[in-house]
XYZ file of C-alpha atoms in Angstrom:
712
model
C 31.663 22.646 56.421
C 33.452 21.681 59.736
C 36.951 21.769 59.000
C 39.673 20.330 61.611
C 43.362 19.625 61.506
C 42.798 15.979 60.814
C 45.740 13.396 60.787
C 48.806 12.901 58.739
C 48.204 9.023 58.257
C 46.877 7.424 56.364
C 47.700 9.267 53.351
C 45.129 10.043 50.691
C 41.254 10.371 51.477
C 39.907 8.300 54.288
C 36.208 8.316 54.896
C 35.171 7.736 58.593
C 31.539 7.616 58.511
C 30.794 11.297 59.282
C 33.687 12.850 57.415
C 36.954 12.558 55.500
C 40.489 13.007 56.538
C 42.714 13.992 53.650
C 46.542 13.861 53.759
C 49.063 14.643 50.986
C 52.960 14.407 51.134
C 54.695 17.505 49.565
C 58.206 18.550 51.258
C 58.435 21.541 49.012
C 55.057 22.880 49.291
C 54.600 26.474 50.860
C 50.734 26.014 51.067
C 48.457 23.176 49.872
C 44.742 23.753 49.056
C 42.265 20.869 48.848
C 39.593 21.481 46.161
C 36.358 19.998 46.316
C 34.573 19.604 43.095
C 30.800 19.517 42.619
C 28.724 17.913 40.060
C 28.796 21.134 37.872
C 32.212 21.471 37.928
C 32.316 24.143 40.772
C 35.283 24.260 42.872
C 35.556 24.899 46.741
C 39.002 25.531 48.086
C 40.101 24.561 51.394
C 43.592 25.625 52.945
C 45.038 22.698 54.788
C 45.839 23.665 58.036
C 48.569 21.237 59.314
C 51.801 19.767 58.107
C 53.746 17.128 59.897
C 56.988 15.611 58.469
C 56.049 16.983 55.022
C 52.534 15.712 55.159
C 49.707 18.007 54.900
C 46.369 17.229 56.114
C 42.910 18.399 57.072
C 39.511 16.582 58.031
C 36.349 17.858 56.396
C 33.042 16.731 58.136
C 30.170 15.855 55.978
C 32.323 14.901 53.075
C 31.801 11.284 52.028
C 31.834 8.628 49.177
C 31.436 10.019 45.413
C 33.049 13.247 46.450
C 35.489 14.593 43.769
C 38.412 16.113 44.659
C 42.094 17.553 43.778
C 44.928 19.594 45.008
C 46.602 22.696 44.176
C 50.148 23.208 45.645
C 51.520 26.448 45.989
C 55.709 26.458 46.400
C 58.757 27.222 44.276
C 58.930 27.274 40.586
C 62.629 26.768 39.498
C 62.700 24.198 36.868
C 66.354 24.453 36.718
C 66.522 23.178 40.201
C 63.925 20.603 39.739
C 60.774 22.539 41.374
C 57.895 22.681 39.518
C 54.896 23.755 41.807
C 52.073 25.697 39.946
C 48.825 26.320 41.817
C 47.154 26.798 38.465
C 47.339 23.131 37.843
C 44.571 20.949 39.628
C 46.532 17.727 40.898
C 45.396 14.103 41.364
C 45.934 12.775 44.783
C 48.565 9.980 44.457
C 46.576 7.942 46.934
C 43.168 8.264 45.382
C 41.316 4.938 45.626
C 38.999 5.969 42.717
C 39.462 8.544 39.854
C 36.897 10.160 37.603
C 37.651 11.617 34.357
C 40.615 11.600 32.001
C 42.916 14.122 30.364
C 41.730 15.641 26.990
C 44.977 17.241 25.632
C 44.074 20.580 26.568
C 47.165 23.257 26.763
C 46.386 24.159 30.066
C 47.871 20.601 31.007
C 51.379 22.016 30.692
C 53.128 23.253 33.786
C 55.399 25.631 31.638
C 54.623 27.976 28.846
C 55.508 26.806 25.439
C 57.260 29.827 24.357
C 59.671 29.903 27.565
C 59.825 26.640 29.828
C 61.517 28.562 32.463
C 58.142 30.256 33.215
C 55.112 28.632 34.644
C 51.827 28.447 32.649
C 48.821 30.212 34.555
C 46.110 28.653 32.687
C 43.888 26.568 35.089
C 43.633 22.860 34.344
C 40.254 22.219 36.254
C 38.018 20.265 33.816
C 40.727 18.807 31.949
C 42.410 16.523 34.346
C 41.162 13.589 36.253
C 40.072 13.921 39.892
C 40.119 11.971 42.993
C 37.036 10.394 44.387
C 36.328 9.659 47.928
C 35.382 6.141 48.430
C 33.970 4.103 51.570
C 31.229 1.664 52.487
C 31.443 -1.932 53.251
C 32.022 -4.852 50.663
C 30.716 -8.141 51.381
C 33.640 -10.490 50.699
C 31.566 -13.503 51.908
C 34.590 -15.170 53.457
C 36.634 -14.978 50.550
C 39.990 -16.720 50.859
C 42.929 -16.458 48.348
C 43.218 -19.992 46.382
C 46.984 -20.203 47.487
C 48.193 -22.333 44.613
C 51.944 -23.293 45.199
C 53.896 -21.543 42.415
C 55.138 -25.218 41.032
C 51.383 -25.922 40.659
C 50.666 -22.799 39.001
C 49.685 -21.882 35.226
C 49.519 -18.329 34.519
C 47.301 -16.884 31.732
C 48.177 -13.085 31.128
C 45.305 -11.108 29.783
C 44.058 -7.826 29.059
C 40.332 -6.861 30.758
C 39.156 -5.614 27.529
C 41.007 -7.816 25.102
C 39.862 -11.055 26.576
C 36.257 -10.182 26.745
C 35.274 -7.187 24.346
C 34.279 -10.022 21.770
C 33.086 -13.097 23.584
C 29.693 -13.789 22.625
C 28.774 -15.490 25.663
C 29.266 -12.259 27.555
C 26.257 -9.850 27.596
C 27.122 -7.042 25.211
C 26.820 -4.174 28.038
C 29.261 -5.965 30.106
C 32.122 -6.687 27.369
C 35.628 -5.238 28.206
C 34.599 -4.633 31.792
C 35.768 -6.158 35.170
C 32.042 -7.681 35.286
C 32.825 -9.667 32.136
C 36.121 -11.210 33.686
C 33.890 -12.167 36.454
C 31.173 -13.624 34.192
C 30.399 -17.354 34.457
C 31.239 -18.087 30.560
C 34.832 -16.613 31.051
C 35.503 -18.296 34.285
C 34.376 -21.688 33.171
C 36.583 -21.222 30.117
C 39.672 -20.575 32.135
C 38.932 -23.542 34.423
C 38.473 -25.934 31.590
C 41.714 -24.467 30.079
C 43.713 -25.228 33.354
C 44.366 -21.841 34.406
C 45.304 -21.320 38.096
C 46.378 -17.571 37.998
C 44.916 -14.728 35.784
C 47.542 -12.184 35.424
C 45.928 -8.841 34.230
C 47.790 -6.234 32.364
C 47.660 -2.943 33.889
C 44.450 -2.126 35.936
C 45.668 0.904 37.773
C 44.434 4.280 36.489
C 46.225 5.374 33.567
C 45.921 8.243 31.157
C 45.640 8.642 27.455
C 48.831 9.965 25.255
C 48.150 13.062 23.224
C 50.305 12.103 20.525
C 48.201 8.760 20.001
C 44.727 10.482 20.300
C 45.927 12.994 17.918
C 46.137 9.929 15.408
C 42.758 8.476 16.342
C 44.919 5.914 18.424
C 44.880 5.085 22.296
C 46.813 3.730 24.974
C 45.382 0.107 24.918
C 47.826 -1.658 27.084
C 47.959 0.994 30.002
C 51.544 1.193 30.789
C 50.936 4.813 31.731
C 49.959 4.876 35.392
C 48.752 7.940 37.187
C 46.796 6.369 40.144
C 48.362 3.545 42.036
C 45.546 2.879 44.239
C 42.526 3.122 41.793
C 41.042 0.461 39.461
C 41.054 1.893 35.978
C 37.680 3.431 35.608
C 37.126 2.564 31.823
C 36.843 -0.922 32.803
C 33.882 -0.623 34.804
C 30.396 -1.394 33.412
C 29.079 1.760 34.996
C 27.174 2.877 38.145
C 28.210 5.486 40.670
C 31.312 7.559 41.034
C 34.012 5.133 42.596
C 31.784 2.176 41.565
C 34.711 0.576 39.808
C 36.136 -0.405 43.180
C 33.095 -2.567 44.036
C 33.075 -4.028 40.660
C 36.779 -5.121 40.789
C 36.151 -6.571 44.288
C 33.426 -8.530 42.779
C 35.505 -9.936 39.997
C 38.446 -11.016 42.257
C 35.836 -12.778 44.624
C 34.302 -14.512 41.598
C 37.581 -15.724 40.403
C 38.756 -16.903 43.816
C 35.499 -18.857 44.152
C 36.591 -20.647 40.964
C 40.141 -21.290 42.541
C 41.751 -18.658 40.236
C 44.312 -16.231 41.594
C 44.547 -12.577 40.427
C 47.970 -11.282 39.587
C 48.478 -7.522 38.781
C 50.835 -6.185 36.085
C 51.769 -3.166 37.963
C 53.989 -0.016 36.727
C 55.723 1.338 39.714
C 58.837 2.427 37.495
C 57.659 5.563 35.924
C 54.348 7.687 35.544
C 52.183 9.047 32.938
C 53.587 12.492 33.220
C 56.464 11.949 30.722
C 59.453 13.986 30.444
C 60.164 17.942 31.119
C 57.690 18.461 28.136
C 54.988 16.153 29.573
C 51.501 17.341 31.392
C 51.503 18.329 35.036
C 48.826 15.839 36.457
C 49.877 14.998 40.028
C 53.587 14.074 41.342
C 55.296 16.553 39.183
C 53.344 19.623 40.634
C 53.268 18.054 44.198
C 56.997 17.438 44.723
C 58.858 16.860 41.596
C 62.484 16.365 43.155
C 61.007 13.975 45.665
C 58.940 11.672 43.664
C 61.093 11.695 40.207
C 64.683 10.830 39.453
C 66.341 14.041 37.923
C 69.641 14.310 35.834
C 72.250 15.043 38.692
C 73.731 17.944 36.718
C 70.561 19.189 35.073
C 67.730 18.858 37.089
C 65.499 20.518 34.750
C 65.517 17.016 32.923
C 64.609 13.510 33.905
C 66.793 10.493 34.249
C 65.072 7.896 32.224
C 65.789 4.182 32.280
C 62.051 3.260 31.117
C 62.064 4.822 27.826
C 58.826 6.866 28.902
C 60.458 10.133 29.943
C 60.765 9.725 33.533
C 61.737 7.242 36.383
C 60.523 7.416 39.885
C 63.219 8.083 42.452
C 63.716 4.681 44.174
C 65.606 6.072 47.021
C 63.393 8.610 48.235
C 61.392 7.333 51.597
C 58.067 8.786 50.100
C 58.268 6.981 46.946
C 59.050 3.676 48.780
C 56.325 4.373 51.049
C 53.903 5.003 48.089
C 54.652 1.648 46.467
C 54.450 -0.195 49.593
C 51.262 1.215 50.663
C 49.779 0.724 47.324
C 50.893 -3.066 47.112
C 49.504 -3.581 50.663
C 46.198 -1.924 49.760
C 45.626 -4.257 46.830
C 46.445 -7.379 48.837
C 44.600 -6.495 52.016
C 41.516 -4.353 50.687
C 41.165 -5.938 47.063
C 42.441 -9.280 47.752
C 44.774 -9.792 44.782
C 47.157 -12.636 45.086
C 50.485 -11.246 43.577
C 52.032 -8.790 41.233
C 54.039 -8.647 38.031
C 56.454 -5.689 38.257
C 56.955 -4.019 34.725
C 60.496 -3.169 33.804
C 61.591 -4.086 37.447
C 65.300 -3.559 37.002
C 64.438 0.273 37.261
C 63.004 -0.508 40.917
C 66.437 -1.929 41.740
C 68.179 1.299 40.680
C 68.672 3.150 43.855
C 71.573 4.830 42.680
C 72.992 4.031 38.804
C 73.444 0.327 38.649
C 70.605 -2.420 39.224
C 71.474 -3.740 42.624
C 69.480 -6.657 44.173
C 70.527 -5.365 47.558
C 68.618 -1.884 47.043
C 66.191 -0.634 49.538
C 63.263 -1.623 47.568
C 63.975 -5.250 48.031
C 64.934 -4.996 51.506
C 61.548 -3.392 52.340
C 59.562 -6.013 50.282
C 61.087 -8.790 51.976
C 60.580 -7.622 55.460
C 57.023 -6.816 54.961
C 54.461 -9.335 56.568
C 51.935 -8.791 53.827
C 53.683 -8.389 50.491
C 56.486 -11.072 51.140
C 53.628 -13.572 51.217
C 52.235 -13.074 47.786
C 53.695 -13.925 44.358
C 56.066 -11.608 43.122
C 57.203 -11.592 39.318
C 59.716 -9.385 37.871
C 60.088 -8.309 34.271
C 63.814 -8.271 35.014
C 65.154 -5.621 32.465
C 64.829 -2.083 31.547
C 66.358 0.188 28.784
C 69.189 1.459 30.931
C 72.848 0.403 31.100
C 73.117 -3.105 32.371
C 69.328 -3.297 32.582
C 68.979 -6.933 31.457
C 69.078 -8.768 34.504
C 67.265 -12.168 34.051
C 68.575 -14.685 36.714
C 69.843 -11.991 38.950
C 66.746 -11.104 41.150
C 66.694 -12.181 44.830
C 65.092 -14.940 46.796
C 61.330 -15.026 46.783
C 61.118 -13.285 43.344
C 60.016 -14.935 40.261
C 60.981 -13.629 36.689
C 59.825 -13.542 33.206
C 62.414 -15.683 31.683
C 63.407 -14.077 28.524
C 65.999 -16.554 27.821
C 63.486 -19.322 27.849
C 61.485 -17.310 25.117
C 64.440 -17.006 22.995
C 65.873 -20.317 23.470
C 62.587 -22.177 22.605
C 61.859 -20.074 19.577
C 65.275 -20.819 18.128
C 65.135 -24.339 18.572
C 61.829 -24.908 16.772
C 62.970 -22.376 14.051
C 65.744 -24.851 13.474
C 68.803 -22.598 14.364
C 71.943 -24.186 14.673
C 73.458 -24.689 18.104
C 70.201 -24.061 19.708
C 70.241 -27.306 21.687
C 72.277 -26.695 24.466
C 70.347 -23.539 25.594
C 67.160 -25.391 24.827
C 68.028 -28.262 27.226
C 69.056 -25.734 30.020
C 65.615 -23.900 29.533
C 63.299 -26.895 29.443
C 65.142 -28.421 32.635
C 64.106 -25.246 34.527
C 67.192 -22.971 34.001
C 69.263 -24.168 36.774
C 72.214 -22.337 35.458
C 70.269 -18.886 36.092
C 68.674 -19.695 39.442
C 70.257 -22.602 41.510
C 73.524 -20.718 42.434
C 71.595 -18.419 44.605
C 69.435 -21.201 46.098
C 66.308 -20.333 43.950
C 64.166 -23.175 42.605
C 62.479 -23.810 39.394
C 59.652 -21.500 40.199
C 61.988 -18.539 39.877
C 61.436 -19.004 36.013
C 58.277 -17.773 34.477
C 58.571 -19.401 31.311
C 56.765 -18.098 28.250
C 56.891 -18.195 24.582
C 54.805 -15.108 23.791
C 53.507 -12.292 25.764
C 51.480 -9.038 25.334
C 54.634 -7.387 23.909
C 55.427 -9.170 20.626
C 54.169 -11.439 18.237
C 51.302 -13.704 18.996
C 52.169 -17.422 18.878
C 50.266 -17.770 15.532
C 52.114 -14.694 14.160
C 55.270 -16.188 15.344
C 55.034 -19.016 12.858
C 53.305 -16.684 9.965
C 55.589 -13.810 9.834
C 59.248 -13.221 9.690
C 59.093 -9.424 9.977
C 56.922 -6.954 11.954
C 54.068 -5.474 10.249
C 53.158 -2.385 12.331
C 52.213 0.207 9.958
C 48.844 0.714 11.734
C 50.821 2.296 14.505
C 51.743 5.332 12.643
C 55.385 5.144 13.096
C 56.327 3.972 9.646
C 56.606 0.301 10.957
C 59.774 1.342 13.115
C 58.414 0.462 16.431
C 58.231 -2.940 18.013
C 61.104 -5.384 18.260
C 62.860 -6.101 15.090
C 64.448 -9.621 16.129
C 61.736 -11.959 16.938
C 63.034 -15.242 16.076
C 59.944 -15.996 14.268
C 59.802 -18.142 11.099
C 57.011 -18.024 8.583
C 57.026 -21.412 7.400
C 57.974 -20.506 4.064
C 55.407 -17.887 3.163
C 54.755 -14.508 4.688
C 51.416 -13.847 6.107
C 47.941 -15.627 5.151
C 48.252 -18.530 2.823
C 45.977 -21.165 1.366
C 48.582 -23.743 0.931
C 47.592 -26.899 3.129
C 51.174 -27.909 3.638
C 52.036 -24.544 4.965
C 49.048 -24.365 7.261
C 49.622 -27.689 8.688
C 53.339 -27.005 9.533
C 52.279 -23.739 11.180
C 49.641 -25.550 13.314
C 52.291 -28.170 14.210
C 54.784 -25.494 15.205
C 52.256 -23.796 17.345
C 51.453 -27.223 19.082
C 55.325 -27.781 19.493
C 55.862 -24.539 21.172
C 52.717 -24.998 23.445
C 53.685 -28.341 24.435
C 57.159 -27.382 24.982
C 55.868 -24.678 27.328
C 53.444 -26.753 29.186
C 56.004 -29.561 29.887
C 58.937 -27.502 30.920
C 60.126 -27.387 34.412
C 59.123 -23.887 35.948
C 55.909 -21.788 35.899
C 54.221 -21.626 32.365
C 52.460 -18.368 31.245
C 50.305 -18.397 28.279
C 49.471 -14.943 26.317
C 45.593 -14.870 26.034
C 44.358 -16.201 22.926
C 47.385 -18.045 21.925
C 45.584 -21.362 22.609
C 42.956 -20.037 20.075
C 45.301 -19.272 17.438
C 44.920 -15.416 17.937
C 46.467 -13.161 15.303
C 47.415 -9.599 15.154
C 48.356 -9.752 11.433
C 51.833 -9.351 11.788
C 51.695 -6.441 14.130
C 53.991 -7.134 17.287
C 53.413 -3.854 19.036
C 49.547 -3.438 19.408
C 49.934 -1.008 22.559
C 47.919 1.508 20.829
C 45.461 -0.725 19.124
C 42.186 -0.708 20.962
C 40.162 -2.628 18.276
C 39.737 -5.722 16.707
C 43.279 -6.313 15.925
C 44.097 -6.659 19.433
C 40.928 -8.375 20.911
C 40.566 -12.020 21.166
C 38.345 -13.291 18.303
C 36.382 -16.018 19.885
C 35.026 -17.501 16.481
C 36.424 -21.034 16.255
C 37.058 -22.595 13.084
C 38.383 -26.188 13.142
C 42.120 -25.191 13.260
C 41.518 -23.002 16.429
C 39.305 -25.348 18.052
C 41.956 -28.256 17.707
C 44.540 -26.114 19.013
C 42.408 -25.341 21.995
C 41.763 -28.870 22.670
C 45.402 -29.672 22.365
C 46.361 -26.923 24.778
C 43.807 -28.182 27.381
C 45.386 -31.782 26.925
C 48.961 -30.683 27.316
C 48.030 -28.585 30.692
C 46.029 -31.661 31.768
C 49.046 -33.633 31.314
C 51.326 -31.338 33.197
C 48.491 -31.327 36.038
C 48.694 -35.115 36.238
C 52.286 -35.634 36.219
C 54.296 -34.587 39.390
C 57.667 -34.898 37.590
C 56.694 -31.873 35.208
C 55.897 -29.766 38.465
C 58.933 -30.318 40.614
C 59.899 -28.206 43.366
C 63.775 -28.453 43.097
C 65.982 -28.800 40.158
C 66.727 -32.465 38.903
C 70.248 -33.543 39.574
C 70.959 -35.845 36.965
C 73.656 -38.594 37.525
C 77.202 -39.395 36.544
C 77.483 -40.673 32.883
C 77.956 -44.308 34.176
C 74.985 -44.297 36.436
C 72.041 -46.622 35.753
C 68.613 -45.077 34.742
C 66.984 -45.595 38.066
C 69.810 -43.490 39.874
C 69.044 -40.467 38.015
C 66.097 -38.188 38.011
C 66.680 -36.824 34.578
C 68.716 -38.302 31.765
C 69.431 -36.958 28.532
C 69.650 -39.341 25.457
C 70.459 -39.274 21.808
C 67.954 -40.233 19.158
C 69.551 -43.618 19.059
C 68.831 -44.223 22.866
C 72.299 -43.746 24.068
C 73.296 -41.120 26.608
C 74.310 -37.690 25.413
C 77.983 -36.769 25.325
C 79.639 -33.310 25.475
C 80.319 -33.993 21.746
C 76.705 -34.550 21.130
C 75.781 -31.108 22.849
C 78.474 -29.219 20.918
C 77.403 -30.618 17.385
C 75.857 -27.267 15.821
C 73.321 -29.472 13.404
C 71.866 -31.637 16.466
C 68.361 -31.004 16.859
C 67.028 -34.157 18.290
C 66.982 -35.174 21.993
C 65.058 -37.390 24.403
C 64.437 -36.325 28.118
C 63.915 -39.018 30.511
C 62.342 -37.853 33.787
C 62.113 -40.308 36.676
C 59.113 -40.460 38.758
C 60.480 -43.069 41.210
C 62.819 -40.548 42.631
C 60.545 -37.882 42.957
C 59.869 -38.648 46.909
C 63.082 -36.907 47.217
C 61.866 -33.694 45.601
C 58.420 -33.172 47.686
C 57.043 -35.488 50.114
C 53.471 -35.057 49.070
C 54.250 -36.881 45.791
C 56.146 -39.863 47.384
C 53.021 -41.966 46.871
C 49.700 -41.354 45.567
C 46.964 -41.463 48.164
C 44.522 -43.033 45.539
C 46.603 -45.831 44.447
C 49.821 -46.001 46.424
C 51.744 -45.625 43.275
C 54.787 -43.665 42.615
C 54.539 -40.828 40.138
C 54.731 -41.754 36.277
C 58.200 -41.455 34.492
C 58.108 -39.766 31.084
C 60.226 -39.517 27.859
C 60.055 -36.253 26.068
C 61.183 -36.617 22.502
C 61.812 -33.433 20.629
C 62.839 -33.405 16.795
C 63.431 -30.027 15.778
C 64.913 -31.180 12.410
C 63.073 -30.368 9.255
C 63.137 -34.352 8.261
C 61.503 -37.417 9.857
C 64.072 -38.810 12.310
C 64.177 -42.458 13.755
C 64.269 -42.392 17.651
C 65.188 -45.503 19.616
C 63.662 -45.978 23.098
C 65.979 -46.408 25.908
C 66.760 -49.851 27.496
C 64.310 -51.679 29.865
C 66.028 -50.354 32.860
C 64.178 -47.198 31.979
C 61.044 -48.918 31.658
C 59.891 -51.995 29.523
C 56.837 -50.435 28.216
C 55.643 -46.859 27.396
C 52.500 -45.219 26.071
C 52.105 -42.375 24.117
C 50.703 -39.496 25.792
C 51.068 -36.513 23.569
C 52.136 -36.161 19.789
C 52.364 -32.864 18.150
C 52.549 -34.567 14.649
C 48.854 -35.620 15.135
C 46.020 -33.457 14.318
C 42.801 -32.803 16.150
C 41.715 -35.557 18.754
C 44.536 -37.770 17.666
C 47.299 -36.238 19.542
C 46.964 -38.676 22.449
C 46.525 -41.946 21.069
C 47.698 -44.160 24.123
C 49.885 -46.305 21.545
C 52.132 -48.813 23.481
C 55.864 -48.770 22.625
C 58.430 -51.368 23.947
C 62.035 -50.552 25.240
C 64.437 -50.241 22.711
C 61.814 -50.048 19.980
C 62.445 -47.746 17.031
C 59.876 -45.108 16.315
C 59.663 -42.360 13.780
C 59.075 -38.687 14.780
C 57.757 -36.369 11.854
C 60.208 -33.565 11.310
C 59.656 -30.675 13.574
C 57.292 -32.399 16.229
C 57.542 -33.825 19.842
C 56.030 -36.901 21.307
C 55.568 -37.566 25.031
C 55.481 -41.210 26.354
C 54.336 -42.077 29.702
C 55.531 -45.219 31.719
C 52.840 -46.305 34.064
C 53.720 -45.764 37.709
C 55.175 -48.474 39.985
C 54.308 -49.434 43.409
C 57.007 -48.555 45.905
């Protein structure tokens, strides 16, 4: 092989047509060896001849796509000082664009001796660790362009590549559970008919399996155990050559974009799969432990952990910040994704101890001409001190609104004093975002997500039932604000089943019609159940995969969800870019863009808001004033009409309640657009109701009335 010095940038393995440049950052290394692995597992070692600014590099002619490789780093071994270089361990390139293989639990994965952790383990880990794969070649994007949906027009569908497709009968068996399955016309057609604008995929970065799970016959299903920040997880590829997962992932993105669906990735930049000081040595730990990881200040043999996984990346180190930014840019520019949801994002803001929205991480994101233009969504919490940061992320960022989830669950469960919080959340959570000049799109509203009960289980179980996870039912969240409608688990009682179905419709309708950005957890619109397990992170089986078999109840729920999302899409007042301002209590209806009314039709007073037993309210959303919100809805080009106005009537009480429509100043006649008390196809009956008329809302139900648009 023709070996030359090569270049220190870009990091990783870069094929140039006749050879490959390899570059690896390690500030503590004394020598670095590139290890080329052949098809039989044989190894050829090449000492990297040059180092510039902590980056070791070499160019090897004749090496091209499909070549598997790793590194051995020679340097100091001193765990008490945080230094863990051990050349017996073959290490994965942090910048590998594709990965082959998986860890197998072999004892050689440990960097230290079990009997004495102060001593290095000299067993060779070759054959037991994942390897990088050189990638290259052109992909024909055929003019692919991002759909570019405005955030306020977005509907996000959170899904798992395998869970979404593994049991789908309309997808060929050999493709199910893969990127190719997500790209299948049947799946894309389903998402389009549902009304989805963005598919948020749970982790697809290369991740590893946990030994304590595989020993129990379980696996890391969710994938929040990243080891490769540039590589699509190879187990989600349908087959083919080494590195073929890259091409298959790109083809999936291209197919979704053609259908007008964006791709958002759930990314885990807060920790890695190497765990705590007892974890395996796979990559970062052996390359440069004190640069990549946050260590305990007065005990650097141990890791400072705000993620609950054993380690946290050192967010103030330039190499870590560069790794994250290089990874994000790669997924946007080379893989064409449209945004990111950052797992445990509060950890990314811990430059030192506290969560700080002025940290270096946010600075470099906001100034980046690529990353600052895509959708950025934070999971705004971690388990560290002061880690719950809903409402505190900076401009450009949207957040999973955990307070929305809790408020909606509490209201429909019938909790006392739930109404004020519920009102704030369905109106866009201005109390969380407006003071920083953020807009309703800052809040990603959700009722259920991958972590917790499914929507169906939320109305079927009071308690978690996680025994299958092997932790004696202690794992998962204990406080779910769920209500089983009187009976725990499966029932045959038709009254209970009817109530559960209505409660699911209530929460889905609330989600679809709230200000902010709705996110639906995959399968909730189909009545998906995990049989009370609210933590299926280790259940890669039918417990967690979507069951696509539609009985009458599930078919009705799917039809209802489509209708609710269609109503959102048709009504600009539900997709406002700015927060409604309301009006003084003595203002007339046309002067207010939002008005809060009691069930008797009069304006809400502070005393009404403060009543702990009050679970009934009507929300008036005025379409006439929407022109002040965003000019594109000032008139409708097709009819020159102003947007419709809506009345959203919520009855969270268990008993039927009489509601009175407001006076004619709000609208002389209204038609029913949605009613969660009605089953099947009757949920949109277009019944006309006159101003001041009285109408009865079934206990625990909501109704939406529409006032036809007026000419300006």
